[in-house]
Amino acid sequence: MLELENRSVPELVSEIERLSEEIQELYCLDRIPWVLGVSWGKDSSCILQLIWNAIAQLPVEQRTKPIHVITTDTLVENPIVSVWVNRSIEQLKTAAQQQQMPIQAHLLYPELKERFWPNLIGKGYPAPRMRFRWCTERLKINPANRFIRNAVHTCGEVILVLGMRKAESNKRATVMEKHEKGRVRDRLSPRPSLINSLVYTPIEDWRTDEVWMYLMQFKNPWGGNNQDLFTLYRGATADNECPLVVDTSTPSCGDSRFGCWVCTLVSKDKSMEAMIQNDEDKEWLQPLLDIRNELDIHDDRDKRDFRRIYGKVELFERKSKEDKEVTEVVPIPGPYTKFWREHWLRRVLEAQVQIRQTAPLDMQDITLITDEELGEIRRIWLEEKHEFDDSLPRIYEEVMGKTFQDNRIQEKKLLGGDEWSILEEICSDDAMHLELMAKLLDTERQHATKSRRGVFENLEKCFDSSSRSKEEAIAIAHEKRDLKEAASQGNVDKVKQLTWAQMKFKNDEDD
């Protein structure tokens, strides 16, 4: 870990005074608006408080340039932290108006198609891993970058203020020092991923104890309670809060203290575990921790399709589990199967019911999965997965005890649960036959209500992805791989042999 110079208390006070003057000078230097990324943890609260206090010292007539405070809500945040964030934002809005501060708070959300549950339960994306970290960009980077790009489009450029510190990690220090080399103005660094944006990091050289010293010794100017923030941290582990993420060089929530309750990018959710262990009033969080741990298993191949999400078998090399000296070629597992997608839906809804019964009164309106997200999951299952049994409303009613209201799906259904049951009986235990028949029937249904253009191409896609058994599809993928390898090696005899075998298989299929 990078070691920074130890400053005495008088030296830190002098640094705060110097920094206040720097903030005022940068603020008054031009008309470029500021965008302040805030997660409401210690570091971002520190820079927000520093900037607020500095700007408050300026005459009201000089406080003309807007300072946009943006916070991204992934909609799967730790509920305790989520309540803290929402309360802080409301306090900020009220205080800014009362004190005539040019600060505007914005709570950002991911677009519906990019949210966690429509991707995991709807499309079947597996729980995130470091090699498939599909969540960070969708849930955190994109909402923040959309706001910043809109601000650039409106104003020409922006200054992005972040609570990044070199002391957080050696990796963070390396990234920050790299950006420093490209500075075009004093203390302002360009960000390649965000055109016309300059980054300002006021507390980049602060130690963690200095951040807490400032928060504890200087009064919160918007009416928040920094002691409550400290208590929130004390109730869990000693890492950093989830930072505002604007590009992939910023550590994800998985490396930080308060992140998403579903996060599987770390081995354990130590913060939630500590909350439950240290405070019996937070034991109601246990259902969330149980779901997170159930998602976080090392080998989930039995829960996933043998094909990628677009229906093709892809292979990769790995060390054999039995003999590490042996390399084996196996299919890359794809999305969760229908059974497991329905399982995760049921688990989340059950947790929501349980939490609303056991949480404190001020937390009993918590929503783990929104109706809008449920509607999108239903649409994906019906339109993209061709699962016309339409199981979501049934599962919802069984768990929630009420009818699922969804105005998005209004067409009269020609196929439903009864037809699906009949199809399951006809296909017996042949899962691929069931999938093919369902896709063919539903593709025909979809084209019956719109232009027939493209119907034959879409029916052909159904056969391409679902007409072969698992064993046949994997065998063909191996043959294609062997053919490509033989061609690259110039092995003519093997190319002829494999080509003839594939042609014979194709003719047998056609017959």
Coordinates of C-alpha atoms in Angstrom, one line a residue:
M1 CA 0.0 0.0 0.0
L2 CA 1.2 3.5 -0.9
E3 CA 2.5 5.4 2.2
L4 CA 1.8 9.1 2.4
E5 CA 3.5 11.7 4.5
N6 CA 2.3 11.9 8.1
R7 CA 0.9 15.4 8.8
S8 CA 0.3 16.9 12.2
V9 CA -3.1 18.3 13.0
P10 CA -2.0 21.9 12.5
E11 CA -0.6 20.8 9.1
L12 CA -3.9 19.2 8.1
V13 CA -5.7 22.4 9.1
S14 CA -3.4 24.4 7.0
E15 CA -4.0 22.0 4.1
I16 CA -7.7 22.4 4.5
E17 CA -7.4 26.2 4.3
R18 CA -5.1 25.9 1.3
L19 CA -7.6 23.6 -0.4
S20 CA -10.5 25.9 0.3
E21 CA -8.7 28.7 -1.5
E22 CA -7.9 26.4 -4.4
I23 CA -11.5 25.3 -4.7
Q24 CA -12.7 28.9 -4.7
E25 CA -10.1 29.9 -7.3
L26 CA -11.0 27.0 -9.6
Y27 CA -14.7 27.6 -9.2
C28 CA -14.5 31.3 -10.1
L29 CA -12.0 30.8 -12.9
D30 CA -14.5 30.0 -15.6
R31 CA -18.1 29.1 -16.3
I32 CA -17.5 25.3 -16.7
P33 CA -20.0 23.5 -14.5
W34 CA -18.8 21.0 -12.0
V35 CA -20.1 17.4 -11.6
L36 CA -19.4 16.0 -8.2
G37 CA -19.6 12.2 -8.0
V38 CA -20.9 11.2 -4.5
S39 CA -21.5 7.7 -3.1
W40 CA -22.2 9.2 0.4
G41 CA -19.4 7.2 2.0
K42 CA -16.5 8.8 3.8
D43 CA -14.3 10.0 0.9
S44 CA -17.1 11.5 -1.3
S45 CA -18.8 13.0 1.8
C46 CA -15.4 14.6 2.6
I47 CA -15.0 16.3 -0.8
L48 CA -18.6 17.4 -0.8
Q49 CA -18.2 19.0 2.6
L50 CA -14.9 20.7 1.6
I51 CA -16.5 22.1 -1.5
W52 CA -19.6 23.2 0.2
N53 CA -17.7 25.0 2.9
A54 CA -15.4 26.7 0.4
I55 CA -18.2 27.9 -1.9
A56 CA -20.3 29.0 1.1
Q57 CA -17.5 31.5 1.9
L58 CA -18.0 33.3 -1.4
P59 CA -20.6 36.1 -1.8
V60 CA -24.0 34.9 -3.0
E61 CA -23.6 36.8 -6.3
Q62 CA -20.4 34.7 -7.1
R63 CA -22.2 31.4 -6.6
T64 CA -23.5 31.3 -10.1
K65 CA -21.9 28.2 -11.6
P66 CA -23.9 25.0 -11.0
I67 CA -22.4 22.1 -9.0
H68 CA -24.2 18.9 -9.9
V69 CA -24.0 16.2 -7.2
I70 CA -24.6 12.8 -8.8
T71 CA -25.2 9.5 -7.1
T72 CA -25.9 6.2 -8.9
D73 CA -28.4 3.8 -7.4
T74 CA -27.9 0.4 -8.9
L75 CA -31.2 -0.7 -7.3
V76 CA -29.4 -3.6 -5.6
E77 CA -27.6 -1.5 -3.0
N78 CA -27.3 -2.6 0.6
P79 CA -30.7 -1.4 2.0
I80 CA -29.1 0.2 5.0
V81 CA -26.8 2.2 2.9
S82 CA -29.6 3.0 0.4
V83 CA -31.7 4.5 3.1
W84 CA -28.7 6.6 4.3
V85 CA -28.1 7.8 0.7
N86 CA -31.7 8.8 0.1
R87 CA -32.0 10.7 3.4
S88 CA -28.7 12.5 2.7
I89 CA -29.9 13.6 -0.7
E90 CA -33.1 15.0 0.6
Q91 CA -31.1 16.9 3.3
L92 CA -28.8 18.3 0.7
K93 CA -31.6 19.5 -1.5
T94 CA -33.3 21.3 1.4
A95 CA -30.1 22.9 2.7
A96 CA -28.9 24.0 -0.7
Q97 CA -32.1 25.9 -1.3
Q98 CA -32.1 27.5 2.2
Q99 CA -28.4 28.5 2.0
Q100 CA -28.6 29.7 -1.6
M101 CA -25.9 27.2 -2.7
P102 CA -25.5 26.4 -6.4
I103 CA -25.6 22.7 -5.6
Q104 CA -28.1 20.4 -7.4
A105 CA -28.5 16.8 -6.4
H106 CA -29.3 14.0 -8.9
L107 CA -30.1 10.4 -8.2
L108 CA -29.3 8.3 -11.3
Y109 CA -30.5 4.8 -12.2
P110 CA -29.5 2.3 -14.8
E111 CA -31.7 2.0 -17.8
L112 CA -34.3 -0.8 -17.5
K113 CA -32.5 -3.2 -20.0
E114 CA -29.2 -2.7 -18.1
R115 CA -30.5 -3.4 -14.6
F116 CA -29.3 -6.4 -12.5
W117 CA -32.4 -8.6 -12.4
P118 CA -33.6 -8.2 -16.0
N119 CA -30.1 -9.4 -17.0
L120 CA -29.6 -12.2 -14.4
I121 CA -33.2 -13.5 -14.1
G122 CA -34.5 -12.3 -17.5
K123 CA -31.7 -13.1 -19.9
G124 CA -30.0 -15.6 -17.6
Y125 CA -26.6 -13.9 -17.2
P126 CA -24.6 -15.8 -14.6
A127 CA -23.7 -14.1 -11.3
P128 CA -20.8 -11.7 -12.1
R129 CA -17.2 -12.9 -11.9
M130 CA -13.9 -11.0 -12.5
R131 CA -13.7 -12.6 -15.9
F132 CA -17.3 -11.7 -16.7
R133 CA -17.9 -8.5 -14.8
W134 CA -21.0 -7.5 -16.7
C135 CA -22.6 -5.6 -13.9
T136 CA -20.2 -2.6 -13.3
E137 CA -20.5 -1.0 -16.7
R138 CA -24.3 -1.4 -16.9
L139 CA -25.1 -0.5 -13.3
K140 CA -22.6 2.2 -12.5
I141 CA -20.5 3.5 -15.4
N142 CA -23.2 4.0 -17.9
P143 CA -25.7 6.0 -15.7
A144 CA -22.9 8.4 -14.6
N145 CA -21.4 8.7 -18.1
R146 CA -24.8 9.5 -19.6
F147 CA -25.2 12.4 -17.2
I148 CA -21.7 13.7 -17.8
R149 CA -22.1 13.4 -21.6
N150 CA -25.4 15.3 -21.5
A151 CA -23.8 18.0 -19.4
V152 CA -20.9 18.2 -22.0
H153 CA -23.5 18.4 -24.8
T154 CA -25.3 21.2 -23.1
C155 CA -22.3 23.2 -21.8
G156 CA -19.4 22.2 -24.0
E157 CA -17.3 20.7 -21.2
V158 CA -17.4 19.8 -17.5
I159 CA -15.1 19.5 -14.5
L160 CA -15.7 16.1 -12.8
V161 CA -14.8 16.1 -9.1
L162 CA -14.1 12.7 -7.5
G163 CA -13.1 11.5 -4.0
M164 CA -10.3 9.3 -5.3
R165 CA -7.2 8.9 -3.0
K166 CA -3.9 7.4 -3.7
A167 CA -3.8 5.7 -0.3
E168 CA -6.7 3.5 -1.2
S169 CA -4.5 1.0 -3.1
N170 CA -1.3 0.8 -5.1
K171 CA -3.4 0.2 -8.2
R172 CA -5.4 3.4 -7.6
A173 CA -2.2 5.4 -7.0
T174 CA -0.8 4.1 -10.3
V175 CA -3.9 5.1 -12.3
M176 CA -4.0 8.6 -10.7
E177 CA -0.3 9.2 -11.3
K178 CA -0.8 8.2 -14.9
H179 CA -3.6 10.8 -15.3
E180 CA -1.5 13.4 -13.6
K181 CA 1.1 13.3 -16.4
G182 CA -1.5 14.4 -18.8
R183 CA -2.8 17.4 -16.9
V184 CA -3.6 20.4 -19.0
R185 CA -4.3 22.7 -16.1
D186 CA -3.1 22.8 -12.6
R187 CA -4.9 19.9 -10.6
L188 CA -7.1 19.0 -13.6
S189 CA -6.6 15.8 -15.5
P190 CA -8.2 14.7 -18.8
R191 CA -10.2 11.5 -18.8
P192 CA -9.8 9.7 -22.2
S193 CA -13.2 7.9 -21.8
L194 CA -15.0 11.2 -21.3
I195 CA -14.5 13.8 -24.0
N196 CA -14.3 17.4 -22.9
S197 CA -14.1 16.4 -19.2
L198 CA -11.4 17.3 -16.7
V199 CA -11.1 15.5 -13.4
Y200 CA -10.4 17.2 -10.1
T201 CA -9.4 15.1 -7.1
P202 CA -9.0 17.4 -4.1
I203 CA -8.1 14.8 -1.5
E204 CA -5.9 12.6 -3.7
D205 CA -3.0 12.8 -1.1
W206 CA -5.1 12.4 2.1
R207 CA -4.8 9.4 4.4
T208 CA -7.8 7.6 5.6
D209 CA -7.4 8.9 9.2
E210 CA -7.2 12.5 7.9
V211 CA -10.6 12.0 6.1
W212 CA -12.2 10.8 9.3
M213 CA -10.5 13.6 11.3
Y214 CA -12.0 16.2 9.0
L215 CA -15.5 14.7 9.1
M216 CA -15.5 14.3 12.8
Q217 CA -14.1 17.8 13.6
F218 CA -15.9 19.9 11.0
K219 CA -19.7 20.3 11.2
N220 CA -21.7 18.8 8.3
P221 CA -23.0 21.9 6.4
W222 CA -26.2 20.4 4.9
G223 CA -27.5 19.0 8.2
G224 CA -26.3 15.5 8.0
N225 CA -24.6 13.6 10.9
N226 CA -21.1 12.5 10.3
Q227 CA -21.2 10.5 13.5
D228 CA -23.9 8.4 12.0
L229 CA -21.7 7.8 9.0
F230 CA -18.9 6.7 11.3
T231 CA -21.2 4.4 13.1
L232 CA -22.3 2.9 9.8
Y233 CA -18.6 2.1 9.0
R234 CA -17.9 0.9 12.5
G235 CA -20.6 -1.7 12.1
A236 CA -18.8 -3.4 9.3
T237 CA -15.3 -4.0 7.8
A238 CA -12.6 -1.4 7.2
D239 CA -12.5 -1.2 3.4
N240 CA -13.6 1.8 1.3
E241 CA -17.1 2.8 0.3
C242 CA -18.4 2.0 -3.1
P243 CA -16.9 4.7 -5.4
L244 CA -18.5 6.5 -8.2
V245 CA -17.3 4.5 -11.2
V246 CA -16.8 6.4 -14.5
D247 CA -14.5 3.9 -16.3
T248 CA -13.0 0.4 -16.0
S249 CA -9.8 1.7 -14.4
T250 CA -11.8 2.6 -11.3
P251 CA -12.1 -0.4 -8.9
S252 CA -15.6 -1.9 -8.9
C253 CA -17.9 -2.1 -5.9
G254 CA -16.5 -5.6 -5.4
D255 CA -13.3 -4.1 -4.1
S256 CA -15.0 -1.7 -1.7
R257 CA -16.9 -1.6 1.5
F258 CA -20.5 -0.7 0.7
G259 CA -21.5 -2.2 -2.6
C260 CA -24.4 -4.2 -4.0
W261 CA -25.9 -6.8 -1.8
V262 CA -25.8 -9.3 -4.7
C263 CA -22.1 -8.7 -5.4
T264 CA -20.2 -11.9 -6.2
L265 CA -17.0 -10.2 -7.2
V266 CA -15.6 -10.8 -3.7
S267 CA -15.4 -14.0 -1.8
K268 CA -17.7 -12.7 1.0
D269 CA -19.9 -9.8 1.7
K270 CA -18.0 -8.9 4.9
S271 CA -19.9 -5.6 5.5
M272 CA -23.3 -7.2 5.5
E273 CA -22.0 -10.2 7.5
A274 CA -20.6 -7.8 10.1
M275 CA -23.9 -5.8 10.2
I276 CA -25.9 -8.9 10.9
Q277 CA -23.3 -10.2 13.5
N278 CA -22.8 -6.9 15.3
D279 CA -26.3 -5.7 15.5
E280 CA -29.3 -7.9 16.2
D281 CA -31.6 -5.2 14.8
K282 CA -30.1 -5.9 11.4
E283 CA -30.7 -9.7 11.4
W284 CA -33.5 -9.1 9.0
L285 CA -30.8 -8.7 6.3
Q286 CA -30.1 -12.4 6.5
P287 CA -32.3 -13.4 3.5
L288 CA -30.3 -11.1 1.3
L289 CA -27.0 -12.6 2.4
D290 CA -28.4 -16.1 1.8
I291 CA -29.3 -15.3 -1.8
R292 CA -25.9 -13.7 -2.4
N293 CA -24.1 -16.7 -1.0
E294 CA -26.3 -19.1 -3.1
L295 CA -25.4 -17.1 -6.2
D296 CA -21.7 -17.3 -5.3
I297 CA -20.7 -20.9 -6.0
H298 CA -17.5 -21.9 -7.7
D299 CA -19.0 -24.2 -10.3
D300 CA -22.5 -23.5 -11.5
R301 CA -22.3 -25.4 -14.8
D302 CA -25.3 -27.6 -13.7
K303 CA -27.4 -24.4 -13.6
R304 CA -26.4 -23.1 -17.0
D305 CA -27.0 -23.9 -20.6
F306 CA -24.2 -25.7 -22.6
R307 CA -24.6 -23.0 -25.3
R308 CA -23.8 -19.3 -25.2
I309 CA -26.8 -16.9 -25.0
Y310 CA -27.1 -16.7 -28.8
G311 CA -27.5 -20.5 -29.1
K312 CA -24.0 -21.6 -30.3
V313 CA -21.6 -24.0 -28.6
E314 CA -18.2 -22.4 -27.9
L315 CA -15.2 -24.3 -26.5
F316 CA -12.3 -23.3 -24.3
E317 CA -9.2 -25.0 -22.9
R318 CA -8.7 -25.6 -19.2
K319 CA -6.7 -27.7 -16.8
S320 CA -8.4 -31.0 -16.0
K321 CA -9.8 -31.2 -12.5
E322 CA -8.5 -34.8 -12.1
D323 CA -5.0 -34.1 -13.5
K324 CA -3.6 -30.6 -13.6
E325 CA -1.0 -31.7 -16.2
V326 CA -3.8 -32.5 -18.7
T327 CA -5.6 -29.9 -20.8
E328 CA -9.2 -30.5 -21.7
V329 CA -11.5 -28.7 -24.2
V330 CA -15.0 -28.1 -22.8
P331 CA -18.0 -25.9 -23.7
I332 CA -18.2 -22.4 -22.3
P333 CA -21.3 -22.4 -20.1
G334 CA -24.0 -20.0 -21.1
P335 CA -27.0 -18.4 -19.4
Y336 CA -29.0 -19.9 -16.5
T337 CA -31.6 -22.4 -17.6
K338 CA -35.3 -21.8 -17.4
F339 CA -35.6 -23.8 -14.2
W340 CA -32.9 -21.7 -12.4
R341 CA -34.1 -18.3 -13.8
E342 CA -37.5 -19.1 -12.3
H343 CA -35.8 -20.3 -9.1
W344 CA -33.9 -17.0 -8.6
L345 CA -37.1 -15.0 -9.3
R346 CA -38.9 -17.0 -6.6
R347 CA -36.0 -16.6 -4.1
V348 CA -35.9 -12.8 -4.6
L349 CA -39.7 -12.4 -4.2
E350 CA -39.7 -14.6 -1.1
A351 CA -36.9 -12.5 0.4
Q352 CA -38.8 -9.4 -0.3
V353 CA -41.9 -10.8 1.5
Q354 CA -39.8 -11.9 4.5
I355 CA -37.9 -8.6 4.8
R356 CA -41.2 -6.6 4.8
Q357 CA -42.4 -8.7 7.7
T358 CA -39.2 -8.6 9.8
A359 CA -37.5 -5.3 9.0
P360 CA -38.0 -2.2 11.2
L361 CA -41.0 -0.1 10.5
D362 CA -39.0 2.5 8.6
M363 CA -37.6 -0.2 6.3
Q364 CA -40.6 -2.3 5.6
D365 CA -41.4 -0.7 2.2
I366 CA -38.1 -2.0 0.8
T367 CA -38.4 -3.3 -2.8
L368 CA -35.8 -5.8 -4.0
I369 CA -37.2 -6.1 -7.5
T370 CA -39.5 -3.4 -9.0
D371 CA -42.7 -4.1 -11.0
E372 CA -41.0 -2.4 -14.0
E373 CA -38.1 -5.0 -13.8
L374 CA -40.6 -7.8 -13.4
G375 CA -42.4 -6.6 -16.5
E376 CA -39.1 -6.6 -18.4
I377 CA -38.2 -10.1 -17.2
R378 CA -41.6 -11.3 -18.4
R379 CA -41.2 -9.7 -21.8
I380 CA -37.7 -11.3 -22.2
W381 CA -39.1 -14.7 -21.3
L382 CA -42.0 -14.4 -23.6
E383 CA -40.5 -12.6 -26.6
E384 CA -36.8 -13.6 -26.5
K385 CA -36.8 -16.9 -24.8
H386 CA -40.1 -18.0 -26.4
E387 CA -41.4 -19.4 -23.1
F388 CA -45.1 -19.0 -23.8
D389 CA -46.1 -20.7 -20.6
D390 CA -45.7 -17.2 -19.1
S391 CA -44.6 -18.4 -15.7
L392 CA -43.8 -15.1 -14.1
P393 CA -47.4 -14.0 -13.2
R394 CA -48.0 -17.5 -11.7
I395 CA -44.8 -17.4 -9.6
Y396 CA -45.6 -13.8 -8.5
E397 CA -49.1 -14.7 -7.3
E398 CA -47.9 -17.8 -5.5
V399 CA -45.2 -15.9 -3.5
M400 CA -46.8 -12.4 -3.2
G401 CA -50.4 -13.6 -2.8
K402 CA -51.7 -11.1 -5.3
T403 CA -52.1 -10.7 -9.1
F404 CA -49.2 -9.3 -11.0
Q405 CA -50.3 -6.1 -12.8
D406 CA -48.5 -5.7 -16.2
N407 CA -49.9 -3.4 -18.8
R408 CA -47.0 -4.1 -21.2
I409 CA -48.3 -7.5 -22.3
Q410 CA -51.9 -6.9 -23.6
E411 CA -52.2 -9.0 -26.7
K412 CA -54.5 -12.1 -26.6
K413 CA -52.3 -15.1 -26.0
L414 CA -52.8 -18.0 -28.4
L415 CA -50.5 -20.2 -26.4
G416 CA -50.1 -20.5 -22.6
G417 CA -49.4 -22.7 -19.6
D418 CA -51.9 -25.5 -20.7
E419 CA -50.3 -25.7 -24.1
W420 CA -46.8 -25.8 -22.6
S421 CA -47.8 -28.7 -20.3
I422 CA -49.1 -30.6 -23.3
L423 CA -45.9 -29.9 -25.1
E424 CA -43.8 -31.1 -22.1
E425 CA -45.8 -34.3 -22.1
I426 CA -45.3 -34.9 -25.8
C427 CA -41.6 -34.2 -25.6
S428 CA -41.2 -36.4 -22.5
D429 CA -37.7 -35.8 -21.1
D430 CA -36.2 -34.4 -24.3
A431 CA -35.4 -30.8 -23.3
M432 CA -34.0 -29.9 -26.7
H433 CA -37.1 -31.2 -28.5
L434 CA -39.3 -29.1 -26.1
E435 CA -37.2 -26.0 -26.7
L436 CA -37.3 -26.4 -30.5
M437 CA -41.1 -26.9 -30.6
A438 CA -41.6 -24.0 -28.3
K439 CA -39.4 -21.7 -30.4
L440 CA -41.0 -22.8 -33.7
L441 CA -44.6 -22.3 -32.3
D442 CA -43.8 -19.0 -30.8
T443 CA -41.9 -17.7 -33.7
E444 CA -44.9 -18.5 -36.0
R445 CA -47.2 -16.8 -33.4
Q446 CA -45.0 -13.6 -33.4
H447 CA -45.0 -13.3 -37.2
A448 CA -48.8 -13.9 -37.3
T449 CA -49.3 -10.5 -35.8
K450 CA -46.8 -8.6 -38.0
S451 CA -45.2 -8.7 -41.3
R452 CA -44.3 -12.2 -42.5
R453 CA -41.0 -10.8 -43.7
G454 CA -38.1 -12.7 -42.1
V455 CA -40.3 -15.6 -40.8
F456 CA -38.3 -18.3 -42.7
E457 CA -35.0 -16.9 -41.5
N458 CA -36.1 -16.9 -37.9
L459 CA -37.5 -20.4 -38.2
E460 CA -34.1 -21.5 -39.6
K461 CA -32.4 -19.9 -36.5
C462 CA -34.6 -22.0 -34.3
F463 CA -33.3 -25.2 -36.0
D464 CA -29.7 -23.9 -35.9
S465 CA -29.7 -23.4 -32.1
S466 CA -32.1 -26.1 -30.9
S467 CA -32.5 -29.0 -33.3
R468 CA -29.5 -31.1 -32.0
S469 CA -29.0 -32.9 -28.7
K470 CA -26.4 -31.6 -26.3
E471 CA -24.0 -34.3 -27.2
E472 CA -24.4 -33.8 -30.9
A473 CA -24.0 -30.0 -30.7
I474 CA -20.8 -30.3 -28.6
A475 CA -19.4 -33.0 -30.9
I476 CA -20.0 -30.7 -34.0
A477 CA -18.3 -27.8 -32.1
H478 CA -15.2 -30.1 -31.5
E479 CA -15.1 -31.1 -35.2
K480 CA -15.2 -27.5 -36.3
R481 CA -12.4 -26.6 -33.9
D482 CA -10.4 -29.6 -35.1
L483 CA -11.0 -28.6 -38.7
K484 CA -9.9 -25.0 -38.1
E485 CA -6.8 -26.3 -36.3
A486 CA -5.9 -28.7 -39.1
A487 CA -6.3 -26.0 -41.7
S488 CA -4.0 -23.6 -39.8
Q489 CA -1.4 -26.4 -39.6
G490 CA -1.7 -27.3 -43.3
N491 CA -2.8 -30.9 -42.6
V492 CA -4.6 -31.6 -45.9
D493 CA -5.5 -35.2 -45.1
K494 CA -7.2 -34.3 -41.8
V495 CA -9.0 -31.4 -43.4
K496 CA -10.5 -33.7 -46.1
Q497 CA -11.4 -36.3 -43.5
L498 CA -13.2 -33.8 -41.2
T499 CA -14.9 -32.0 -44.2
W500 CA -16.2 -35.3 -45.5
A501 CA -17.5 -36.3 -42.0
Q502 CA -19.4 -32.9 -41.7
M503 CA -20.9 -33.2 -45.2
K504 CA -22.1 -36.8 -44.3
F505 CA -23.7 -35.6 -41.1
K506 CA -25.4 -32.7 -42.9
N507 CA -26.8 -35.1 -45.5
D508 CA -28.1 -37.4 -42.8
E509 CA -29.8 -34.5 -41.1
D510 CA -31.5 -33.4 -44.4
D511 CA -32.7 -37.0 -45.0

